Short mmCIF file of C-alpha atoms in Angstrom, two decimals:
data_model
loop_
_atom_site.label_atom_id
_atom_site.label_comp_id
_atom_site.label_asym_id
_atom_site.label_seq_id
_atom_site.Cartn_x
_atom_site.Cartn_y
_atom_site.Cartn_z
CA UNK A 1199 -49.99 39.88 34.22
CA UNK A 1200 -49.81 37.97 37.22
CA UNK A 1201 -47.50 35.26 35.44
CA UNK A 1202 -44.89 37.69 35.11
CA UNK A 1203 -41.72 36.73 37.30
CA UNK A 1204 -40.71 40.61 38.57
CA UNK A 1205 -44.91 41.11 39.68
CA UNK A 1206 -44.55 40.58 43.38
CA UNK A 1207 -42.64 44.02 42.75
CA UNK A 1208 -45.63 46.00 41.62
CA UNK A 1209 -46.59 46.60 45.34
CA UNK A 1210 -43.66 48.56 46.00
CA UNK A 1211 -43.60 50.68 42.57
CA UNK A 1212 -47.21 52.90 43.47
CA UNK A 1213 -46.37 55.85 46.00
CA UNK A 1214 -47.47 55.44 49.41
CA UNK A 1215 -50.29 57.80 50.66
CA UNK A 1216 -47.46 59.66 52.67
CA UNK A 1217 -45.78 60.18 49.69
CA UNK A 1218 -48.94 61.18 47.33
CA UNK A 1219 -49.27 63.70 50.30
CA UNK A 1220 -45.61 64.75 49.84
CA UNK A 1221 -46.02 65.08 46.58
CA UNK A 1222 -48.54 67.12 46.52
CA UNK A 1223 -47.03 69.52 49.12
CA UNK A 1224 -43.92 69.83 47.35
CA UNK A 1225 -45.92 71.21 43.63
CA UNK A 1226 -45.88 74.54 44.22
CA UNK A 1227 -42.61 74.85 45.17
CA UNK A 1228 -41.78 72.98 42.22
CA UNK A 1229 -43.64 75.43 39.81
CA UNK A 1230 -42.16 78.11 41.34
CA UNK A 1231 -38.53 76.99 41.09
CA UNK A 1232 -39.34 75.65 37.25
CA UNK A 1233 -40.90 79.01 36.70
CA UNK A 1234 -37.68 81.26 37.38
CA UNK A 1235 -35.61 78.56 35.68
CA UNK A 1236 -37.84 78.87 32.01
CA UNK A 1237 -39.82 82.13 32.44
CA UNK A 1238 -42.83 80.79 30.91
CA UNK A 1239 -45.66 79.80 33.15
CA UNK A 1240 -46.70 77.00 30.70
CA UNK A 1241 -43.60 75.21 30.29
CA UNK A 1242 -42.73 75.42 33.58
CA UNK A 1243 -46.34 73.74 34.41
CA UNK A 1244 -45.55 70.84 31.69
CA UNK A 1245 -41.95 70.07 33.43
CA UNK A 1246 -43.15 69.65 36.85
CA UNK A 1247 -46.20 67.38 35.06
CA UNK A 1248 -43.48 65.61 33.35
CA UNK A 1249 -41.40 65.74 37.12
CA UNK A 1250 -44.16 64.46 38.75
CA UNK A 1251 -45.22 61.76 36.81
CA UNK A 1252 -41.38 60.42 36.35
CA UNK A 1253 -41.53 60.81 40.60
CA UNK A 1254 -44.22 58.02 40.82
CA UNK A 1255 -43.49 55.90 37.77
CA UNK A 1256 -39.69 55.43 39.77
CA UNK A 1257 -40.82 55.28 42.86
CA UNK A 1258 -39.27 52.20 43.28
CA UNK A 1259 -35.79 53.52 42.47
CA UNK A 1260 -35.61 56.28 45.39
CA UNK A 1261 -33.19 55.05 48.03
CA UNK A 1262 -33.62 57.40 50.75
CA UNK A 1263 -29.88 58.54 50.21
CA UNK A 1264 -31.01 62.14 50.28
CA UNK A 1265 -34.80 63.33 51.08
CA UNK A 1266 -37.18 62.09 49.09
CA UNK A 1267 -38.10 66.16 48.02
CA UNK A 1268 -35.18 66.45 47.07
CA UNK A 1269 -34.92 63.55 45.06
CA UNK A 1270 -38.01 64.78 43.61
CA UNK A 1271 -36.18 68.33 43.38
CA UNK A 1272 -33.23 66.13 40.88
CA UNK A 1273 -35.85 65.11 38.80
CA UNK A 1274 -37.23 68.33 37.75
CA UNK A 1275 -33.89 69.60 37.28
CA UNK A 1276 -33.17 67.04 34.67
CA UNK A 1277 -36.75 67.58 33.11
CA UNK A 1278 -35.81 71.78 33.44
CA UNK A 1279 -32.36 70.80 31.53
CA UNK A 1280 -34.36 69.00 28.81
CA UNK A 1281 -36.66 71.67 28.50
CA UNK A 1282 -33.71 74.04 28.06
CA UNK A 1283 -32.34 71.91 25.40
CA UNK A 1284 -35.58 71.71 23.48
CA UNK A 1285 -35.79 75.87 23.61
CA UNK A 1286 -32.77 76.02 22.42
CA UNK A 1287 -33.08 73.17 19.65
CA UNK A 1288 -36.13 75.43 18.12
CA UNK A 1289 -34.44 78.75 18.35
CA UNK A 1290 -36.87 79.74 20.97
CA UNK A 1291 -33.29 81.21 22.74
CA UNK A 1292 -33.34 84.98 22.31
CA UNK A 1293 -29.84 86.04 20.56
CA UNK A 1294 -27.38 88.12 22.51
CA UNK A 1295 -28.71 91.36 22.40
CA UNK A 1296 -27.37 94.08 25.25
CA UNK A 1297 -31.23 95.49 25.92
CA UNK A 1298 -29.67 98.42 27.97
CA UNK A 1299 -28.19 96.30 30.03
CA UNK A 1300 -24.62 98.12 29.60
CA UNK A 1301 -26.49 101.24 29.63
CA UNK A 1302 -27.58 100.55 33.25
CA UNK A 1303 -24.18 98.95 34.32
CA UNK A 1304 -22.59 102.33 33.37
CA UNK A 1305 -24.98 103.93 35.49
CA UNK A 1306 -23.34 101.99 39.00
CA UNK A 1307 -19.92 103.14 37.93
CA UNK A 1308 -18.22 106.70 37.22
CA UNK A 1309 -15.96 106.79 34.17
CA UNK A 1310 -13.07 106.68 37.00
CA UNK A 1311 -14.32 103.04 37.49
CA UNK A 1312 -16.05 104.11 41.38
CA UNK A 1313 -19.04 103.45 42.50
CA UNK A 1314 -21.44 105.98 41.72
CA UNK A 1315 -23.26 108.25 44.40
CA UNK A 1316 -26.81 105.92 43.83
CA UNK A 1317 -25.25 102.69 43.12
CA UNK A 1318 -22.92 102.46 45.71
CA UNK A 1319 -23.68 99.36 47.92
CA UNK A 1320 -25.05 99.71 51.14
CA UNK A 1321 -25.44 97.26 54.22
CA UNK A 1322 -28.33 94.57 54.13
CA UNK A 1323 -27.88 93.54 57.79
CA UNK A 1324 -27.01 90.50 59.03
CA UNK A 1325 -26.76 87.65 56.14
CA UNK A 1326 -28.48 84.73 57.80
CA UNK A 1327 -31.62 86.68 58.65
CA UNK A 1328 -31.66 87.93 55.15
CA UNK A 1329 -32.05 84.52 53.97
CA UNK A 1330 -34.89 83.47 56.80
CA UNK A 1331 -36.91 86.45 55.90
CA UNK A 1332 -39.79 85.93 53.63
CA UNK A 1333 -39.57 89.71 52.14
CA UNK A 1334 -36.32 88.93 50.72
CA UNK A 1335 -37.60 86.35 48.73
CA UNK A 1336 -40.56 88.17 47.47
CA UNK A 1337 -37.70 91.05 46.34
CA UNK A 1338 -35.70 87.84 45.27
CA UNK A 1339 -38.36 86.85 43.19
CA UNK A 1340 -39.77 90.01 41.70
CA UNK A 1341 -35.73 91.17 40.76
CA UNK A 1342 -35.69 87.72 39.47
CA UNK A 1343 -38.24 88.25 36.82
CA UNK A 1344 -37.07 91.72 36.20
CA UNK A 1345 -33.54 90.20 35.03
CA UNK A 1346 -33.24 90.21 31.03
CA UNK A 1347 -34.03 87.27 29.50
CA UNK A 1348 -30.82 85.74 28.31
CA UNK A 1349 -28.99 86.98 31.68
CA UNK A 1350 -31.44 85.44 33.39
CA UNK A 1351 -31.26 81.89 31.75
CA UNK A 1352 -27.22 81.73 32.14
CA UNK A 1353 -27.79 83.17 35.80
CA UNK A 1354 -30.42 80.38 36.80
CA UNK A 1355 -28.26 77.76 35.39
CA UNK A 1356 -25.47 78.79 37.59
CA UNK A 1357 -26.80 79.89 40.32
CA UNK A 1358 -30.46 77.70 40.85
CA UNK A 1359 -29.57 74.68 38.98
CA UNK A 1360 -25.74 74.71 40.16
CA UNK A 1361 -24.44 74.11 36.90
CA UNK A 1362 -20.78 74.91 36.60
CA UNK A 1363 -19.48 77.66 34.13
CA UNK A 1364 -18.31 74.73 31.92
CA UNK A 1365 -21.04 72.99 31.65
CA UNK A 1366 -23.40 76.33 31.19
CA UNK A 1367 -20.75 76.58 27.88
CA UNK A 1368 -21.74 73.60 26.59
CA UNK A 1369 -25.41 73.74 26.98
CA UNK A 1370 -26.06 77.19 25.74
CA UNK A 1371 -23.12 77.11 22.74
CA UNK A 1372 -20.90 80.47 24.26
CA UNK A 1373 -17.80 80.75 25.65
CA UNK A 1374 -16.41 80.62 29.39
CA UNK A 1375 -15.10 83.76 29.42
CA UNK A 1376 -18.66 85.19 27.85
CA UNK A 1377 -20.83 83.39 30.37
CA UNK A 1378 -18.68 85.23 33.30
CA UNK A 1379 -19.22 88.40 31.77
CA UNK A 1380 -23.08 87.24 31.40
CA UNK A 1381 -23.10 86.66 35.22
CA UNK A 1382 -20.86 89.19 36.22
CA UNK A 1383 -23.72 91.36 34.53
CA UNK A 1384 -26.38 89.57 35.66
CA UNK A 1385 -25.08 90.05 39.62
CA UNK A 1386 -24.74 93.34 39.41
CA UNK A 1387 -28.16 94.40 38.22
CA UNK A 1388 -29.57 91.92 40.79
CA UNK A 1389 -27.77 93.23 43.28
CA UNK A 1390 -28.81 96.85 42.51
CA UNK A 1391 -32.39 95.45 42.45
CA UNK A 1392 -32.03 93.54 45.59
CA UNK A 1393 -30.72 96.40 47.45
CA UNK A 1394 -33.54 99.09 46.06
CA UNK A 1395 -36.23 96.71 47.00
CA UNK A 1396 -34.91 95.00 49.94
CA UNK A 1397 -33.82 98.04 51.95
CA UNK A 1398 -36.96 100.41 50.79
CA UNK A 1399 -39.25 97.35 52.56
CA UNK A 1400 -36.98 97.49 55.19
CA UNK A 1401 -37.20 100.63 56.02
CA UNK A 1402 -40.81 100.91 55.59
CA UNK B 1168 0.65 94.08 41.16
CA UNK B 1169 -2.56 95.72 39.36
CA UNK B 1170 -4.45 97.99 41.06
CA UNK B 1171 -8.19 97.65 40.19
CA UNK B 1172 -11.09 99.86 40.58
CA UNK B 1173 -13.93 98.71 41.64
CA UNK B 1174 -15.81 98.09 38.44
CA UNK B 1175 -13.39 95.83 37.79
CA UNK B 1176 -12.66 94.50 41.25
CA UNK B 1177 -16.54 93.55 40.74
CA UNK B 1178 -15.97 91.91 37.65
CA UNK B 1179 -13.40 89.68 40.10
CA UNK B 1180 -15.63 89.08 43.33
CA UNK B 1181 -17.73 87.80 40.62
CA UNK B 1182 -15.60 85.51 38.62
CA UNK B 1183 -14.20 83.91 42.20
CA UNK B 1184 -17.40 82.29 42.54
CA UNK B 1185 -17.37 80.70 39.34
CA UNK B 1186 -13.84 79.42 38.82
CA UNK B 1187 -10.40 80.09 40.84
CA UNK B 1188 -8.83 83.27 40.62
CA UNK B 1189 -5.16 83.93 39.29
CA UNK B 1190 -2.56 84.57 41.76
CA UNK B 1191 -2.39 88.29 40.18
CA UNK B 1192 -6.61 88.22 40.11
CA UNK B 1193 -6.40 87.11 43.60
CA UNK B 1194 -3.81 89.84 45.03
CA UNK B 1195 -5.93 92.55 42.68
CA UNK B 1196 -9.29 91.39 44.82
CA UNK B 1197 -7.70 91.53 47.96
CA UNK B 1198 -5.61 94.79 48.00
CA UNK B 1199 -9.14 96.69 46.55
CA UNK B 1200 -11.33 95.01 49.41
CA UNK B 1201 -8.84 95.65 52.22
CA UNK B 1202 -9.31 99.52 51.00
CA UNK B 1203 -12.25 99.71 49.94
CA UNK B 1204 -16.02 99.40 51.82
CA UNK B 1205 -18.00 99.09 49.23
CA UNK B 1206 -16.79 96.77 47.07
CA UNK B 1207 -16.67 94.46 50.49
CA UNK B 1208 -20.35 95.07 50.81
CA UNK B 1209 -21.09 94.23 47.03
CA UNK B 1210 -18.73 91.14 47.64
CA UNK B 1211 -20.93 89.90 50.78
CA UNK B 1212 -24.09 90.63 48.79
CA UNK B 1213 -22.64 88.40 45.38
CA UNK B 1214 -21.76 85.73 48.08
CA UNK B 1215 -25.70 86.02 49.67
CA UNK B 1216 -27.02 85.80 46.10
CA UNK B 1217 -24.49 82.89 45.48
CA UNK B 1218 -25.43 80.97 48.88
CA UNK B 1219 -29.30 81.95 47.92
CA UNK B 1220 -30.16 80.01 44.95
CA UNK B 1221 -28.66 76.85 47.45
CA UNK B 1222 -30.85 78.33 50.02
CA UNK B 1223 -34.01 78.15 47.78
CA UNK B 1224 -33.99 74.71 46.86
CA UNK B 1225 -32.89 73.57 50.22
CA UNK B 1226 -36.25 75.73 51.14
CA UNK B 1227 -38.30 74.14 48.42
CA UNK B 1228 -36.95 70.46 49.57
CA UNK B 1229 -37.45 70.76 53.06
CA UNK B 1230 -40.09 67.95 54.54
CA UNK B 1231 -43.23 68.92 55.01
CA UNK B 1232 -43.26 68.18 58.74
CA UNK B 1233 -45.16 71.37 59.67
CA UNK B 1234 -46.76 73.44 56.51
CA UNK B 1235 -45.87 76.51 58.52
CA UNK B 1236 -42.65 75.99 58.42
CA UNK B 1237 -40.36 77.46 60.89
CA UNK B 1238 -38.40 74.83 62.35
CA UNK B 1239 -34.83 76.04 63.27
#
């Protein structure tokens, strides 16, 4: 081993203790970014394995160009995207079914195309506090998981994994014009969910 | 120009933050906002969903300098 010319290079390749420690702290946030991405506890538990274990075995190779999290953060995304492939390789992708999805889009809008009475939108305050409060990301979550599968998937790709629409095409096998309709859909039930859970807490 | 209702001025708020609008898309979005409350709530709302998936890996990626988080 110790012949080898690139050895002197095996102190730099294990994860400092800082970085173990990092590493560690950063898991469950990890699982549950993995977990809204795949909606399956298990897989999502095997990617940021998979995540984790890529982390250290390239330690070498992080720069310090961005935080090392988030470098972390770009490796689970790629491990997410294979995972994604892989679902969709063994059919494990539910087909395009509407599971009353239209059925409760029809419900936020009169046949005049308005807003109805219920769904009409209603203030949630000041923006940047919604996004520092901890409630909305328990609603966030919880509307999250209430989002049908397949909306979900295209939603997450876009909007968690900041996939454009394009590529989104090209990795689940539809159209552009379908995947806007897919998030178009997918915005306005979470919307309607945000609002219902976000405000009743708020109000509470 | 087209006017729009909101179902489908929704359909438009949406689409702008996936690819650019149409000049005709564009003028459709804005006359219906400029009239219309709602819709300019539900637009600020798709934008704080947009800006929140960001906002939860930026969360998730933040250093660990204090595990209670609330640096400003």
């Amino acid at each position: 081993m110790a012949s080898w010319p690139d050895s002197s290079q095996s102190d730099t390749s294990k994860p400092s203790a800082e970085r173990q420690r990092r590493l560690a702290a950063v898991r469950p946030r990890l699982l549950a970014f993995a977990r809204l991405q795949l909606r399956d506890a298990s897989e999502a538990d095997d990617v940021v394995q998979e995540a984790l274990i890529t982390a250290v075995e390239k330690n070498a190779r992080f720069e310090g160009k961005s935080g090392y999290e988030t470098w972390v953060f770009g490796i689970l995304k790629n491990k997410i995207l294979d995972a994604l492939r892989a679902q969709k390789r063994h059919g494990k992708w539910q087909p395009w079914s509407d599971d009353g999805v239209e059925a409760a889009i029809e419900q936020q809008f009169q046949s005049s195309g308005r807003w109805t009475d219920v769904a009409r939108p209603s203030s949630w305050g000041d923006p940047e506090n919604t996004l520092f409060s901890e409630r909305f990301w328990q609603v966030f979550d919880s509307c999250m998981i209430a989002l049908p599968d397949n909306i979900a998937k295209i939603f997450t790709m876009r909007e968690l994994m900041g996939l454009s629409t394009h590529q989104i095409c090209e990795e689940a096998g539809i159209k552009e014009n379908n995947c806007w309709v897919i998030l178009h859909r997918g915005r306005l039930l979470l919307r309607a969910c945000l609002e219902k859970g976000w405000l009743s807490e708020a109000n509470k | 120009m087209r006017m729009v209702m909101c179902r489908e001025a929704t359909r438009l708020m949406s689409k702008n933050l996936d690819a650019p609008l149409g000049f005709q898309e564009r003028m459709s979005l804005k006359f219906h906002l400029a009239m219309c409350g709602a819709c300019r709530k539900c637009n600020q709302q798709f934008q704080l969903i947009h800006d929140a998936g960001k906002a939860f890996e930026e969360k998730a990626s933040s250093p660990p300098f204090d595990t209670n988080d609330q640096t400003t």
